[in-house]
Coordinates of C-alpha atoms in Angstrom, one line a residue:
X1 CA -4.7 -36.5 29.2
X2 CA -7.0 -37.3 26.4
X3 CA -10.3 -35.0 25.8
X4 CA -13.7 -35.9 26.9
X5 CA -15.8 -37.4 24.4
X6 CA -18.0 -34.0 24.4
X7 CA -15.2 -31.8 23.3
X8 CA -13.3 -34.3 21.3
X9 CA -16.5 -34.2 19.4
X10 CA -16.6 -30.4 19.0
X11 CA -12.4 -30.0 17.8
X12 CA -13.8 -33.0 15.1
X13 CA -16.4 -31.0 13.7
X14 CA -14.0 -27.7 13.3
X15 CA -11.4 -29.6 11.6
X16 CA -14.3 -31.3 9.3
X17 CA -15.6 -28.0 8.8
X18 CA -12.3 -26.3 7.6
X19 CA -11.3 -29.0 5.5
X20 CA -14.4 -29.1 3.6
X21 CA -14.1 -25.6 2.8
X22 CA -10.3 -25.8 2.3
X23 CA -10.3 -26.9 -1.4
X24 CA -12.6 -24.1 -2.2
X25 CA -10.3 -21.8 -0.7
X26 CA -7.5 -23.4 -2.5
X27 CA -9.0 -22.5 -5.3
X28 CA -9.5 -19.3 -4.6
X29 CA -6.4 -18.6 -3.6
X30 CA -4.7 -19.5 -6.9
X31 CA -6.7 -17.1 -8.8
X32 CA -5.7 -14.5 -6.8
X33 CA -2.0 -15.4 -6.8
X34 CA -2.2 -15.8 -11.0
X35 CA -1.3 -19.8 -10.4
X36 CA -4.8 -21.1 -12.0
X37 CA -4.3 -23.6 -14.5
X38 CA -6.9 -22.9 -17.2
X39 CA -9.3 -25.3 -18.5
X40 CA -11.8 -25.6 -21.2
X41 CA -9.2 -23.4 -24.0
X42 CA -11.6 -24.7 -27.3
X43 CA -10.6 -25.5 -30.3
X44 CA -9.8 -22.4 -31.4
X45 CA -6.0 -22.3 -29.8
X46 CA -3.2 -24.7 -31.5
X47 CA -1.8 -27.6 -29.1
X48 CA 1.6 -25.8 -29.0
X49 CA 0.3 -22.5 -27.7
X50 CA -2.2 -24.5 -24.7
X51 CA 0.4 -24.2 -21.9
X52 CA 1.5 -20.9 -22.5
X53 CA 1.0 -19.2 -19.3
X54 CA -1.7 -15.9 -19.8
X55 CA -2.7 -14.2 -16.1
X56 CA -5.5 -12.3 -15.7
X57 CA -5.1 -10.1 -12.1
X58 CA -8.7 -9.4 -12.1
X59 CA -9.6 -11.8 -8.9
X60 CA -6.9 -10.0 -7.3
X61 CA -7.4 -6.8 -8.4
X62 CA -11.1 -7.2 -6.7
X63 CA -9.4 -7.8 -3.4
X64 CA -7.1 -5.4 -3.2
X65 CA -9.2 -2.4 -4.9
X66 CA -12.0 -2.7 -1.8
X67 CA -8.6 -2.9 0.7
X68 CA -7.5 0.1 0.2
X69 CA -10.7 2.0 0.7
X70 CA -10.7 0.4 4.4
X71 CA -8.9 2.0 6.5
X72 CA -9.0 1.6 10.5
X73 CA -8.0 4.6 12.4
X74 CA -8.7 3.6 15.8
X75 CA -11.8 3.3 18.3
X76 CA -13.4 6.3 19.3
X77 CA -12.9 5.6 23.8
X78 CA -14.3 7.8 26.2
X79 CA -11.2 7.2 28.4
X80 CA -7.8 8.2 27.7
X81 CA -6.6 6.2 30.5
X82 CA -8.0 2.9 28.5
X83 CA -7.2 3.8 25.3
X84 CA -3.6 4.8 27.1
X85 CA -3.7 0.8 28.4
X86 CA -4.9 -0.4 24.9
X87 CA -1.6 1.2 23.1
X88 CA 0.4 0.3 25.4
X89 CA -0.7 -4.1 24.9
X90 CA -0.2 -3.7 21.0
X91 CA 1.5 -0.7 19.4
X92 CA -0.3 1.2 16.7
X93 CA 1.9 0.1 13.7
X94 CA 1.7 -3.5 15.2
X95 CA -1.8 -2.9 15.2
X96 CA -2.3 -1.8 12.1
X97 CA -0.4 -4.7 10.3
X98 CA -2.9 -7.3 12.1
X99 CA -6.1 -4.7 11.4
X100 CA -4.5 -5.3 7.8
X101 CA -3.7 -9.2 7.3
X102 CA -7.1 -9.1 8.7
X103 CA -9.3 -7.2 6.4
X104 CA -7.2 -8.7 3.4
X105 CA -7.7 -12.7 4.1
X106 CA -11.4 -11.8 4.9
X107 CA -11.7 -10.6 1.5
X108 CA -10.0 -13.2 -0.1
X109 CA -12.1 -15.9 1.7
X110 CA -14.9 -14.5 3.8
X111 CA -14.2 -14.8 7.1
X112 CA -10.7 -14.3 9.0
X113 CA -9.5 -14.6 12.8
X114 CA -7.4 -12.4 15.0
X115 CA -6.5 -15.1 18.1
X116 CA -5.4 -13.4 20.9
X117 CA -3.7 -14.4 23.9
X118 CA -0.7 -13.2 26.6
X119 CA 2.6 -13.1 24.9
X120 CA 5.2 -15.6 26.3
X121 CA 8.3 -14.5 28.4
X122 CA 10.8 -12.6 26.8
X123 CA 8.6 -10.7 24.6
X124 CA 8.5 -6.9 24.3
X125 CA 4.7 -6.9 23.8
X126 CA 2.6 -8.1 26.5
X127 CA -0.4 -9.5 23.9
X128 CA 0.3 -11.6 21.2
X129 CA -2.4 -11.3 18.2
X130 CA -2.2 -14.5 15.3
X131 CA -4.2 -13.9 12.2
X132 CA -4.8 -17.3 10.5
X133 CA -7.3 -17.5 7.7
X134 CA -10.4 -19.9 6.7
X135 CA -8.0 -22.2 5.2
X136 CA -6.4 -22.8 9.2
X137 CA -8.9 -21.5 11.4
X138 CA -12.5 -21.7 12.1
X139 CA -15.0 -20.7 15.0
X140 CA -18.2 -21.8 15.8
X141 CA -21.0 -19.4 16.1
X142 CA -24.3 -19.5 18.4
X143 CA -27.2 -19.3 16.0
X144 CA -28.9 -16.6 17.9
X145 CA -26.9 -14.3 19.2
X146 CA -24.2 -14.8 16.8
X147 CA -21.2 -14.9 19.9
X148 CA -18.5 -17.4 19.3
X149 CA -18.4 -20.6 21.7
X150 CA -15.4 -22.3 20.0
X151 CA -12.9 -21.3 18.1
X152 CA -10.0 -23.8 16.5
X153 CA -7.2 -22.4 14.9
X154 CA -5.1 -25.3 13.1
X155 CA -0.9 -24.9 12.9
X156 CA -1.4 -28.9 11.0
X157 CA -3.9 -31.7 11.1
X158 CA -2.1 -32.6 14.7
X159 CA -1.1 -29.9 16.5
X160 CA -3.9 -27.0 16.9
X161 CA -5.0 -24.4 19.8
X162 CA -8.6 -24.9 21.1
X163 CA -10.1 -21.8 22.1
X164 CA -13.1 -21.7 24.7
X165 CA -14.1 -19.5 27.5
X166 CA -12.1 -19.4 30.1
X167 CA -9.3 -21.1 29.0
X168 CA -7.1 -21.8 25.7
X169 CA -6.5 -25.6 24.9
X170 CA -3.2 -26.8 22.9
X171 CA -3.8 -30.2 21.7
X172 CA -2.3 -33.0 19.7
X173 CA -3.2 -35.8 18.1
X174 CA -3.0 -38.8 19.4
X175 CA -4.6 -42.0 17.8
X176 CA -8.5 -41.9 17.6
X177 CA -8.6 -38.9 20.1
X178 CA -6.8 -35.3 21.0
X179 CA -4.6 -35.3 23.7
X180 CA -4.1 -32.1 26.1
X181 CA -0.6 -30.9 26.1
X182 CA -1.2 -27.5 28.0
X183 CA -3.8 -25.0 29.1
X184 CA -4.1 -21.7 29.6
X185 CA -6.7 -19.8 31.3
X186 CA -7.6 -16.6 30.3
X187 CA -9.9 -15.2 33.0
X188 CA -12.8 -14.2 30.9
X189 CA -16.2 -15.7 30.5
X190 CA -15.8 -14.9 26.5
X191 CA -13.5 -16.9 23.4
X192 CA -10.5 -14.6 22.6
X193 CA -11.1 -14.5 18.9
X194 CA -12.2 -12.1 16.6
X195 CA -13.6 -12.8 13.7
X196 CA -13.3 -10.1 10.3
X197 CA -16.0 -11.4 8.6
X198 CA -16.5 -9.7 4.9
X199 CA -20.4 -10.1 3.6
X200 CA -22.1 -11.4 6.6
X201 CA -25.9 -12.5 6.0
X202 CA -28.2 -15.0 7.9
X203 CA -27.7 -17.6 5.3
X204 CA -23.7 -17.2 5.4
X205 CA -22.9 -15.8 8.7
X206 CA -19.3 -16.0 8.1
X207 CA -19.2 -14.2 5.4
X208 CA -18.5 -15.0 1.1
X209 CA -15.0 -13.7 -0.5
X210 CA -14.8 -10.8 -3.0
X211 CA -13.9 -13.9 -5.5
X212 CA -17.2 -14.8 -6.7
X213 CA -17.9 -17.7 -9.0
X214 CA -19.1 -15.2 -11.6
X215 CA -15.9 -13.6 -11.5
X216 CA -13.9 -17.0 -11.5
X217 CA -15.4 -17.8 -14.6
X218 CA -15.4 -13.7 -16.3
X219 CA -11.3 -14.3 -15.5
X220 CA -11.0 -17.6 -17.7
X221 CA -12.8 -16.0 -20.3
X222 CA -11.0 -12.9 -20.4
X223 CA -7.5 -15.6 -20.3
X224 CA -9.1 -17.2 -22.8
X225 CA -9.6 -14.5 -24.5
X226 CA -6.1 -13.3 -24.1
X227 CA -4.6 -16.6 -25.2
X228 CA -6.7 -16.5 -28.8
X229 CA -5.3 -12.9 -29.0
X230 CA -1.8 -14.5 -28.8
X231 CA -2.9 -16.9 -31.6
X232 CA -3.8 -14.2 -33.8
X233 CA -0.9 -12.5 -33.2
X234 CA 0.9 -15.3 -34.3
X235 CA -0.5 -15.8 -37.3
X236 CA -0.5 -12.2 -38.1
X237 CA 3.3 -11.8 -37.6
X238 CA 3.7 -14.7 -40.1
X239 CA 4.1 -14.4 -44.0
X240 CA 0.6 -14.1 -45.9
X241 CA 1.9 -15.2 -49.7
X242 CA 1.4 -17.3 -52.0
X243 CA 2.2 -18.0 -55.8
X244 CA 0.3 -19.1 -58.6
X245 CA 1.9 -20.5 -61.8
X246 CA 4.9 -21.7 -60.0
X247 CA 7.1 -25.1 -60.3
X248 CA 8.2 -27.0 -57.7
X249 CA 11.6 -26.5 -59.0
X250 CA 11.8 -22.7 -58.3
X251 CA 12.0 -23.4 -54.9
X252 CA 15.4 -26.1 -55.1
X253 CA 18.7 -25.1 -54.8
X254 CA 21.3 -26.2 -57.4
X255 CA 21.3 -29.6 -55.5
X256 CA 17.9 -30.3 -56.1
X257 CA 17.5 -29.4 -51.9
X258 CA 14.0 -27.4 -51.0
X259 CA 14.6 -23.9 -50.0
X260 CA 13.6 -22.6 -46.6
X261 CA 10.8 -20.4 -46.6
X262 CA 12.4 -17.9 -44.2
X263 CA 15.5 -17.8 -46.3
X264 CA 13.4 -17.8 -49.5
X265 CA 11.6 -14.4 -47.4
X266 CA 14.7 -12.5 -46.3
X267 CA 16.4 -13.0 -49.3
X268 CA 17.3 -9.4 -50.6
X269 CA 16.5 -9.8 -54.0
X270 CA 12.9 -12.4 -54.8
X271 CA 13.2 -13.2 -58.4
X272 CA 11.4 -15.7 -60.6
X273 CA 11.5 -16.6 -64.7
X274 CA 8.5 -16.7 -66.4
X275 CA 7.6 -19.8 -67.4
X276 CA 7.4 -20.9 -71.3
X277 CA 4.8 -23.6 -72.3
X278 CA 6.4 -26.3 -74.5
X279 CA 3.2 -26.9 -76.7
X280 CA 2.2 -22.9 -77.1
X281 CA 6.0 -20.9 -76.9
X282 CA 3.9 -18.7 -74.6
X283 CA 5.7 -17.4 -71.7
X284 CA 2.9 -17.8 -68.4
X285 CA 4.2 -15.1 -65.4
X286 CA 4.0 -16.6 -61.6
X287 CA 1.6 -14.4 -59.9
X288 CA 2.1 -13.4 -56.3
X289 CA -1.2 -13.0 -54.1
X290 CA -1.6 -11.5 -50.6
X291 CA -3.8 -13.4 -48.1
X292 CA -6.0 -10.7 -46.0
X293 CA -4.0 -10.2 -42.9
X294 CA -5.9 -10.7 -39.5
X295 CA -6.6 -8.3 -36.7
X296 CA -7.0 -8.6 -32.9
X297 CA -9.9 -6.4 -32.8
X298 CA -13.0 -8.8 -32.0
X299 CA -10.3 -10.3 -28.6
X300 CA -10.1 -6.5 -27.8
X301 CA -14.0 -5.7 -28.0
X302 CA -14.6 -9.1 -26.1
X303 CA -12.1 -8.4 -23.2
X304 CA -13.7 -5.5 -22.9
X305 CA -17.3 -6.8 -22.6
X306 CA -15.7 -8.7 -20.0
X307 CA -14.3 -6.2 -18.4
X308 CA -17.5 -4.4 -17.6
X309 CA -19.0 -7.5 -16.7
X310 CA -16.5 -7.8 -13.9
X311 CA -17.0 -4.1 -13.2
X312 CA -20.6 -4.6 -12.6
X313 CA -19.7 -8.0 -10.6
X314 CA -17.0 -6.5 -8.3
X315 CA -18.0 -2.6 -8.5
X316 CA -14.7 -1.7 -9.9
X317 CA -14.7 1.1 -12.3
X318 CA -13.5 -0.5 -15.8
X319 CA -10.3 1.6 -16.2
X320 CA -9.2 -0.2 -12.8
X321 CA -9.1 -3.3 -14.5
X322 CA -7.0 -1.5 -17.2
X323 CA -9.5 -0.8 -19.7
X324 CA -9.9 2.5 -20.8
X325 CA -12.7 3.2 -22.4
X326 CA -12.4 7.0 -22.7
X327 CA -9.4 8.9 -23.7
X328 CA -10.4 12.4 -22.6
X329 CA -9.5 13.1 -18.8
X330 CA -11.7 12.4 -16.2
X331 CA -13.4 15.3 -14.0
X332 CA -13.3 14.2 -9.9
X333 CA -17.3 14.1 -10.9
X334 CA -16.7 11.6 -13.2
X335 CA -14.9 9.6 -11.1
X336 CA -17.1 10.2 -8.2
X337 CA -19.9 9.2 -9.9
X338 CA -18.3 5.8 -11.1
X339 CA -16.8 5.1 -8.0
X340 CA -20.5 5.1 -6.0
X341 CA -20.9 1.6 -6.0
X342 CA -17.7 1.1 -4.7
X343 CA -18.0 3.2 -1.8
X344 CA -21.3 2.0 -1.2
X345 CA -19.7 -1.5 -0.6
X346 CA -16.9 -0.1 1.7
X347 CA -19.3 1.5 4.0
X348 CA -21.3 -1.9 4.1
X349 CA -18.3 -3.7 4.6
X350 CA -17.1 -1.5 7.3
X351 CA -20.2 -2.2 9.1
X352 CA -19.2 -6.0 9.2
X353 CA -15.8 -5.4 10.2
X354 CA -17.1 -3.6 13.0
X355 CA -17.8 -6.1 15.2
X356 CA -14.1 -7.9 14.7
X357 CA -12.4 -4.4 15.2
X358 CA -14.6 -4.1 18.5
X359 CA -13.5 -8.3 19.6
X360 CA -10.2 -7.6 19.2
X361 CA -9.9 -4.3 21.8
X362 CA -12.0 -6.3 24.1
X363 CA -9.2 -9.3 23.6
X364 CA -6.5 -7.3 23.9
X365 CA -7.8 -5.8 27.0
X366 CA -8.3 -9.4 28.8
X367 CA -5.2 -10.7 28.0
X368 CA -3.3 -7.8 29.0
X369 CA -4.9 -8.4 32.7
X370 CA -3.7 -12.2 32.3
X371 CA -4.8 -13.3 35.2
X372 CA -1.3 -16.7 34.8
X373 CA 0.5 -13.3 35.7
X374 CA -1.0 -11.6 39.0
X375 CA -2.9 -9.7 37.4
X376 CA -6.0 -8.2 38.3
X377 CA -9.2 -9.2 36.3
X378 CA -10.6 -6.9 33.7
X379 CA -13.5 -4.5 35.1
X380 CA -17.0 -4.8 33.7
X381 CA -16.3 -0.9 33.5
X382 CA -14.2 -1.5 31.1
X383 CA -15.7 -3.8 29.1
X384 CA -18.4 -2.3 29.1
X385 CA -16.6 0.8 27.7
X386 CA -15.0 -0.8 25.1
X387 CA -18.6 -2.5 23.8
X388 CA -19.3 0.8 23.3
X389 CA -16.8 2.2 21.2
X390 CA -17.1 3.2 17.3
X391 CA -14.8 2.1 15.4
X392 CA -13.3 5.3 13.1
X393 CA -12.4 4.9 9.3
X394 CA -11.0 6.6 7.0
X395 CA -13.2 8.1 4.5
X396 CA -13.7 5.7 1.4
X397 CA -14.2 8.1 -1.4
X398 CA -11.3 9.2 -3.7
X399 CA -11.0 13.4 -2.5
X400 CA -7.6 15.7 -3.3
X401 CA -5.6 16.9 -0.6
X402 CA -7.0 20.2 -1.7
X403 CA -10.1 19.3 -2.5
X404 CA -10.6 17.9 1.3
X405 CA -8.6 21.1 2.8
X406 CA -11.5 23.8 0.5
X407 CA -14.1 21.3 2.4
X408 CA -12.5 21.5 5.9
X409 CA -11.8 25.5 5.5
X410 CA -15.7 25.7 4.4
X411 CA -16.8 24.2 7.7
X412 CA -14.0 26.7 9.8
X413 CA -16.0 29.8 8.6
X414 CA -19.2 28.6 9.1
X415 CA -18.1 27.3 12.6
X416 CA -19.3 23.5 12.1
X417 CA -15.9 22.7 12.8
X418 CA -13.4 24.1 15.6
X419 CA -10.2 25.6 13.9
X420 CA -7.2 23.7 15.0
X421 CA -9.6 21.2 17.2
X422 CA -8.4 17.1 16.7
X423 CA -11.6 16.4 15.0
X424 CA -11.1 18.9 12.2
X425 CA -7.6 17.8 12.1
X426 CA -8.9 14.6 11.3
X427 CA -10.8 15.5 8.4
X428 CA -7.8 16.2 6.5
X429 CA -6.4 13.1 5.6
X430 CA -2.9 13.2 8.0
X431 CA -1.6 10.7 10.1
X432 CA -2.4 9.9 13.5
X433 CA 1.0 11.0 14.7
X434 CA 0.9 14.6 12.9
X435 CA -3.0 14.8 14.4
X436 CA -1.6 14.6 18.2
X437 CA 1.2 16.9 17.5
X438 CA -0.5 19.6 15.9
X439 CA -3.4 19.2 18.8
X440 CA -0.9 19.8 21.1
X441 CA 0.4 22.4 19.6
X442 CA -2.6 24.3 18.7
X443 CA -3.4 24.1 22.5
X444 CA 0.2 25.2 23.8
X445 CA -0.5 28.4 21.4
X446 CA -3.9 29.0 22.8
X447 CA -2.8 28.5 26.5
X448 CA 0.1 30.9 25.5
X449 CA -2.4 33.8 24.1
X450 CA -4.5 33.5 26.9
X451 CA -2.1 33.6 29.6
X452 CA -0.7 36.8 27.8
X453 CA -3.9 38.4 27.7
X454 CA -4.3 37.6 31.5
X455 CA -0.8 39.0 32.2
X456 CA -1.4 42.3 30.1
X457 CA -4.9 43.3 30.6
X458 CA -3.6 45.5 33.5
X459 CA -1.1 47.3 31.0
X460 CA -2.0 51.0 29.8
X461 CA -1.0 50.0 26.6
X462 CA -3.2 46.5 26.3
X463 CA -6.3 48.8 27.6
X464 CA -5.9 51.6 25.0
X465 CA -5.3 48.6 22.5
X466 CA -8.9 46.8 24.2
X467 CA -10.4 50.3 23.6
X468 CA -9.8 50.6 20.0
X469 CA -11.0 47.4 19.5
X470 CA -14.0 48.0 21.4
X471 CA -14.7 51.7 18.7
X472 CA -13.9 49.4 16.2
X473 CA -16.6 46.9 17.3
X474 CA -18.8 50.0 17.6
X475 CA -18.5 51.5 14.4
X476 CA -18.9 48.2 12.6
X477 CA -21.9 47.8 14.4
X478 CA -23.5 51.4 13.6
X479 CA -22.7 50.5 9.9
X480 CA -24.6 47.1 10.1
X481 CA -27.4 49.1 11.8
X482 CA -28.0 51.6 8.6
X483 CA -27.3 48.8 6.5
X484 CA -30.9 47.5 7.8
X485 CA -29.1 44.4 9.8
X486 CA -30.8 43.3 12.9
X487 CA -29.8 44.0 16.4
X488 CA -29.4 40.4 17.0
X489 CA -27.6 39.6 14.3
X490 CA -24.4 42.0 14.5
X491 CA -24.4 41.4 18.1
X492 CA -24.0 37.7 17.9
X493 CA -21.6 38.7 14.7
X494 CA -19.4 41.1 16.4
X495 CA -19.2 39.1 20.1
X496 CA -21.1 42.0 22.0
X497 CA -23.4 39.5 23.4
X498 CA -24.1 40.8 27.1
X499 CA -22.0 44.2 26.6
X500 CA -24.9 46.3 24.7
X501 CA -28.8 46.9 25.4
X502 CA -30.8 47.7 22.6
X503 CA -32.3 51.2 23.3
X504 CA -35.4 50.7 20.7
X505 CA -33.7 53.6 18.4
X506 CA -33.6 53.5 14.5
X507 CA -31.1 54.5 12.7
X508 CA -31.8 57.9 10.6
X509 CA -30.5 56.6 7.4
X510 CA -33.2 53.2 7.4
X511 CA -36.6 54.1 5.6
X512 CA -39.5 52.5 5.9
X513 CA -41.9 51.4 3.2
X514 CA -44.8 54.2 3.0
X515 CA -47.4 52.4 3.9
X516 CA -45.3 51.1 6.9
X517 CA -44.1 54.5 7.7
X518 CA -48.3 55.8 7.5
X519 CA -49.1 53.7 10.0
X520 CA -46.3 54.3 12.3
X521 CA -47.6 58.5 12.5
X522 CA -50.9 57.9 12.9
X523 CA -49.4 55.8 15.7

């Protein structure tokens, strides 16, 4: 069954529209694989040194540098029960390898898709997740409220899967038109696509890639640049003499054969006869002379200017392109402080991913109630639950483990954070795994001290121990009383709060100003 002209019309304009981005991409893509062919060398390079290959990771380097600082660590759910359902669809490290392929095409090219749908029979995950990038996917997006209406994503020019709501589309070609080969419904009013978009705008609402046009052309420079260093290093390795006041014949053989000039060089001894002038008698000595030998220090100086012309481009810190312009050791407020633009893009750019991160759980969640398998249809509970998740990250910036663990053990003692709590756990860089075990532990231990306090409170022992903790508290608290602390203060400090009244007496040791202490007699 052939499409109607309506949607035939719509598949047209998504294949249009990828390929007219695709040899942009292509581009794009060879620069960050080190396959771009360099143009415009100058005159400055001999014709024999033009297709030697110089590769500048730069493009690449942009990419990846921004990919490791994000970091999905899951969504923040209110239930446990969802969240429960959610691992059980996809597991984590399958997860995390699509949250990955993701957030690395999107950089590479702007925008990136996550398709989801049901997994066929016979597979040991129950939601199937394809990430295809701009060069083989595309979706079309509603101008105002931004939601996607179509989404195409492109195995060749005739076979692709048309996504809509309600229902996934495959299709082949099939003349002048697309024919339907099978359909799929997927039971919600939504198209199961998520889109990781990187530099969303109005103007460019899917996105623009990390590899800029000002830093396509800083990395032919810099190759460039590279490629004349070469040159001079050529010409520097080679011999820089030359005679004066030499004949033609000092540089024959006995056979009357030129000498090569290499064998002429490595030769162990290098003698030559003076010469005698018929007409004078006089004897004239060759003279050897030295040509000025040349150095690759205007390449280094330029590669450099280039460098921190792609550092202010990308946001890269210099010495990650591998240029070191300082040979002291950097202090972590050295490298905080050049590393602020760089965060400053991570946070932006884990704003946009938000939305795909959030997409994708909602996906995942519809086609795990597939609706082709009995199942029943997702809540609006749910939904609604999952539109209202935050997405967590890992925190960009560049902190030691013991930097992070000083931080955490800050927060402990001035009780912003709960000792041994998941969220403080968190904070110190472990994996989600040792997180949820050390929870769980912490709790067991805490259930285990207060079921032994329970159990022993009746004990003579445990009361003369509660006792002496109680003269302790006491004493402690007559000791902050003469040291001029408030009531308050030491009863909030010492956890008397609803054991002790304040009486109104003063301590004898506390005195007063004398002015204070006048007006308190004639009182």
């Amino acid at each position: 069954m052939l499409l109607d002209d309506e949607t035939n019309g719509l598949v047209r304009t998504m294949v249009a529209q990828i390929g007219a981005y695709r040899q942009r991409n292509v581009v794009r893509s060879l620069y960050i694989d080190g396959e771009h062919r360099l143009e415009h060398i100058g005159f400055s390079i001999p014709p024999r040194m033009r297709n030697l290959p110089v590769v500048v990771g730069w493009p690449k380097k942009a990419c990846d540098v921004l990919s490791q600082r994000l970091v999905p660590v899951g969504l923040n759910l209110a239930s446990g029960l969802l969240a429960s359902e959610l691992d059980a669809a996809v597991p984590r490290f399958e997860l995390d390898v699509v949250e990955r392929f993701a957030i690395d095409a999107a950089l590479q090219h702007g925008p990136s898709f996550v398709f989801t749908a049901p997994s066929p029979e016979g597979s040991p995950f129950p939601v199937r997740h394809s990430v295809v990038t701009a060069e083989f996917g595309t979706v079309m997006l509603d101008p105002r409220s931004r939601e996607p209406y179509a989404a195409l994503e492109l195995l060749d020019y005739t076979h692709v899967y048309l996504y809509l709501p309600h229902v996934i589309v495959e299709l082949e070609a099939r003349g002048s038109g697309w024919e339907v080969v099978g359909k799929r419904p997927t039971g919600v009013p939504w198209v199961t696509v998520a889109p990781y978009v990187h530099g969303a705008s109005v103007r460019r609402p899917l996105g623009v890639s990390r590899v800029t046009r000002p830093l396509m052309y800083f990395t032919d420079a810099a190759a460039r640049t590279l490629l004349r260093s070469e040159t001079s290093a050529e010409f520097y390795s080679s011999p820089g003499e030359y005679l004066l006041g030499a004949n033609p014949e000092d540089f024959q053989d006995e056979h009357g054969n030129p000498v090569p000039g290499w064998e002429m060089l490595i030769g162990a001894v290098r003698v030559m006869p003076d010469e005698e002038d018929e007409m004078t008698g006089e004897r004239h000595r060759a003279q050897v002379k030295h040509r000025p030998q040349m150095t690759t220090e205007p390449h280094n100086s330029q590669l450099r200017q280039l460098a921190a012309q792609v550092s202010g481009e990308t946001g890269i810190p210099t010495h990650y392109l591998g240029v070191v312009q300082d040979s002291n050791p950097t202090s972590a407020q050295a490298i905080e402080a050049s590393e602020v633009d760089l965060i400053r893009i991570a946070e932006t750019a884990q704003t946009s991913f938000n939305t795909g991160r959030v997409r994708l759980a909602l996906n995942t969640l519809a086609a795990l109630y597939d609706p082709s398998r009995g199942g029943e249809r997702v809540s609006d509970t749910a939904v609604r639950e999952v539109m209202a998740a935050v997405p967590q990250w890992q925190d960009p910036r560049t902190r030691s483990l013991i930097e992070q663990s000083q931080f955490v053990a800050q927060q402990v003692l001035a009780r912003n954070f709960q000792a041994g709590s998941k969220a403080t756990l968190e904070q110190l860089r472990m994996s989600r795994e040792d997180v949820e075990q050390h929870t769980a532990d912490n709790k067991a231990a805490a259930g285990r001290v207060t079921a032994a306090a329970l159990v022993g409170a009746t004990g003579t022992d445990d009361a003369v121990d509660e006792a002496n903790v109680l003269k302790a508290k006491l004493d402690a608290f007559g000791v902050g009383r003469r040291a001029g602390i408030t009531f308050e203060s030491l009863v909030e400090l010492l956890g008397l709060e609803g054991q002790v009244e304040d009486s109104g007496a003063v301590p004898t040791t506390l005195r007063l100003p004398e002015r204070d202490a006048q007006v308190l007699e004639d009182a």
